[in-house]
Amino acid sequence: MKRKLFLIIPAALIGAIILFALLFILFLTIIEYRPKPIEDIGFTSGNEKIEKGKEISLLSWNIGYAGLGKDEDFFMDGGKKVRPDSKKVVEKYFEGIKKTIKENPSEIIFIQEIDLKSKRTWKINEYQALMEDTGKAGSFAYNYKCTYVPFPFPTIGHIESGLSILTNYETTSAQRRSLPVPFKWPIRLANLKRCILATRIPVYENGVASGKELVLADFHLEAFDKGEGKIAQTKALKEFIDSEYAKGNYVIAGGDFNQRFPGSTAFPPKWLNGWLPGQLDADMLEDGWQFVFDDSKPTCRSNSRTYNDEDAKNHDWQYHVIDGFIISPNISKLSMNVIDVDFQNSDHNPVKMTFELK
């Protein structure tokens, strides 16, 4: 009898674990976030009018959900950590992020990796806080929404994160436009569902509505795929911006491409066993369209180690330039630069462009 119990009890435990795993996968399948291809989403509008020929500034920043500052590494990038050690650490990074945005005032702000209510950031509503801190109107679209992400250990847990556009310009609509998802079931269940956050601003000339719009497209393209996700998402992005320009609109698409820009040779691969970005196709844009980037300084750092490592102090680090913009032929770039804050509060540096509508 004892011999039978010795065999039955472990078998029952293994069976219970397998059953729990199957039921949990079924649960995630039932409640999976399934956004529509195009969804109108809530937004608030400013009162200022955007005018042709006026200098306008746009800041874009992947803030790493205020959880990837200098003292963090990340398990998906070769590190060990899943989230910062405490809520105080997140609050410290977030205060630094808000300070940088305030010190670099911009009429339009694109944010990537901003959390609403996530375990990894102790449920801080970063979008609401940034709107209040900047005094700007805004919109938000989910890039990642899952009731419970069951990996690694400790688990990522509940997550609500995405993209936001902040501005005081008059805004007439905001849409979430789904991008292709490269992951299959069941990996797809707890993974990102990436998108374009697209907003529209009426364009005026001498105070009179021109009938044209400035279409803003904020995005964060695939990072940890085998390459096919970035390619498919970039193609979808191009189709959208081409269609808007064909209507006579002004178009700016920007954010985290997770790809190197054509013609840039800055910060080549140094750590070949770590994460490396994809490569944008030099021929993907039609005549007159421009990639806008600054590769005099890095826009992203490797998260395989904490940044106060001795290698960082000696500038022996893997950097990337993957943040920037695409602008349509009817927009003039006036300036573009990386705001070098040395990755103190995020694994990305913000980038800022000034432009005018022709």
mmCIF file of N, CA and C in Angstrom, residues 19 35 51 131 138 178 189 198 218 223 225 231 239 244 272 276:
data_model
loop_
_atom_site.group_PDB
_atom_site.id
_atom_site.type_symbol
_atom_site.label_atom_id
_atom_site.label_comp_id
_atom_site.label_asym_id
_atom_site.label_seq_id
_atom_site.Cartn_x
_atom_site.Cartn_y
_atom_site.Cartn_z
ATOM 1 N N LEU A 19 -3.119 20.036 -15.232
ATOM 2 C CA LEU A 19 -4.505 20.491 -15.353
ATOM 3 C C LEU A 19 -4.618 21.989 -15.102
ATOM 4 N N PRO A 35 -8.185 43.437 -30.003
ATOM 5 C CA PRO A 35 -8.611 44.729 -30.551
ATOM 6 C C PRO A 35 -9.049 44.597 -32.004
ATOM 7 N N GLU A 51 -0.688 76.329 -37.496
ATOM 8 C CA GLU A 51 -0.633 77.182 -38.686
ATOM 9 C C GLU A 51 0.489 76.741 -39.631
ATOM 10 N N MET A 131 -0.315 63.951 -18.303
ATOM 11 C CA MET A 131 -1.256 64.974 -18.772
ATOM 12 C C MET A 131 -1.356 66.104 -17.756
ATOM 13 N N GLY A 138 -4.714 64.970 -24.416
ATOM 14 C CA GLY A 138 -4.024 63.762 -24.845
ATOM 15 C C GLY A 138 -4.915 62.635 -25.309
ATOM 16 N N SER A 178 -4.490 48.679 -35.415
ATOM 17 C CA SER A 178 -3.731 47.479 -35.088
ATOM 18 C C SER A 178 -2.635 47.192 -36.113
ATOM 19 N N LEU A 189 -1.091 34.953 -26.468
ATOM 20 C CA LEU A 189 -2.088 35.273 -25.443
ATOM 21 C C LEU A 189 -1.606 36.334 -24.466
ATOM 22 N N ALA A 198 -3.051 57.124 -33.940
ATOM 23 C CA ALA A 198 -3.155 58.160 -34.978
ATOM 24 C C ALA A 198 -4.126 59.248 -34.530
ATOM 25 N N ASP A 218 1.991 57.758 -33.784
ATOM 26 C CA ASP A 218 2.930 57.345 -32.741
ATOM 27 C C ASP A 218 2.951 55.816 -32.704
ATOM 28 N N ALA A 223 9.994 44.265 -31.008
ATOM 29 C CA ALA A 223 11.373 44.181 -30.529
ATOM 30 C C ALA A 223 11.906 42.759 -30.553
ATOM 31 N N ASP A 225 11.030 39.753 -31.870
ATOM 32 C CA ASP A 225 10.606 38.767 -32.867
ATOM 33 C C ASP A 225 11.844 38.330 -33.651
ATOM 34 N N ILE A 231 9.124 43.781 -40.075
ATOM 35 C CA ILE A 231 8.906 43.992 -41.509
ATOM 36 C C ILE A 231 7.429 44.197 -41.812
ATOM 37 N N GLU A 239 1.826 51.870 -45.489
ATOM 38 C CA GLU A 239 0.548 51.916 -46.195
ATOM 39 C C GLU A 239 -0.362 52.994 -45.607
ATOM 40 N N GLU A 244 -2.645 58.618 -46.202
ATOM 41 C CA GLU A 244 -2.982 59.941 -45.663
ATOM 42 C C GLU A 244 -2.367 61.058 -46.502
ATOM 43 N N LEU A 272 27.718 40.864 -29.711
ATOM 44 C CA LEU A 272 27.009 40.064 -30.708
ATOM 45 C C LEU A 272 26.066 39.036 -30.092
ATOM 46 N N LEU A 276 19.912 42.901 -30.869
ATOM 47 C CA LEU A 276 20.290 43.825 -31.930
ATOM 48 C C LEU A 276 19.044 44.240 -32.709
#
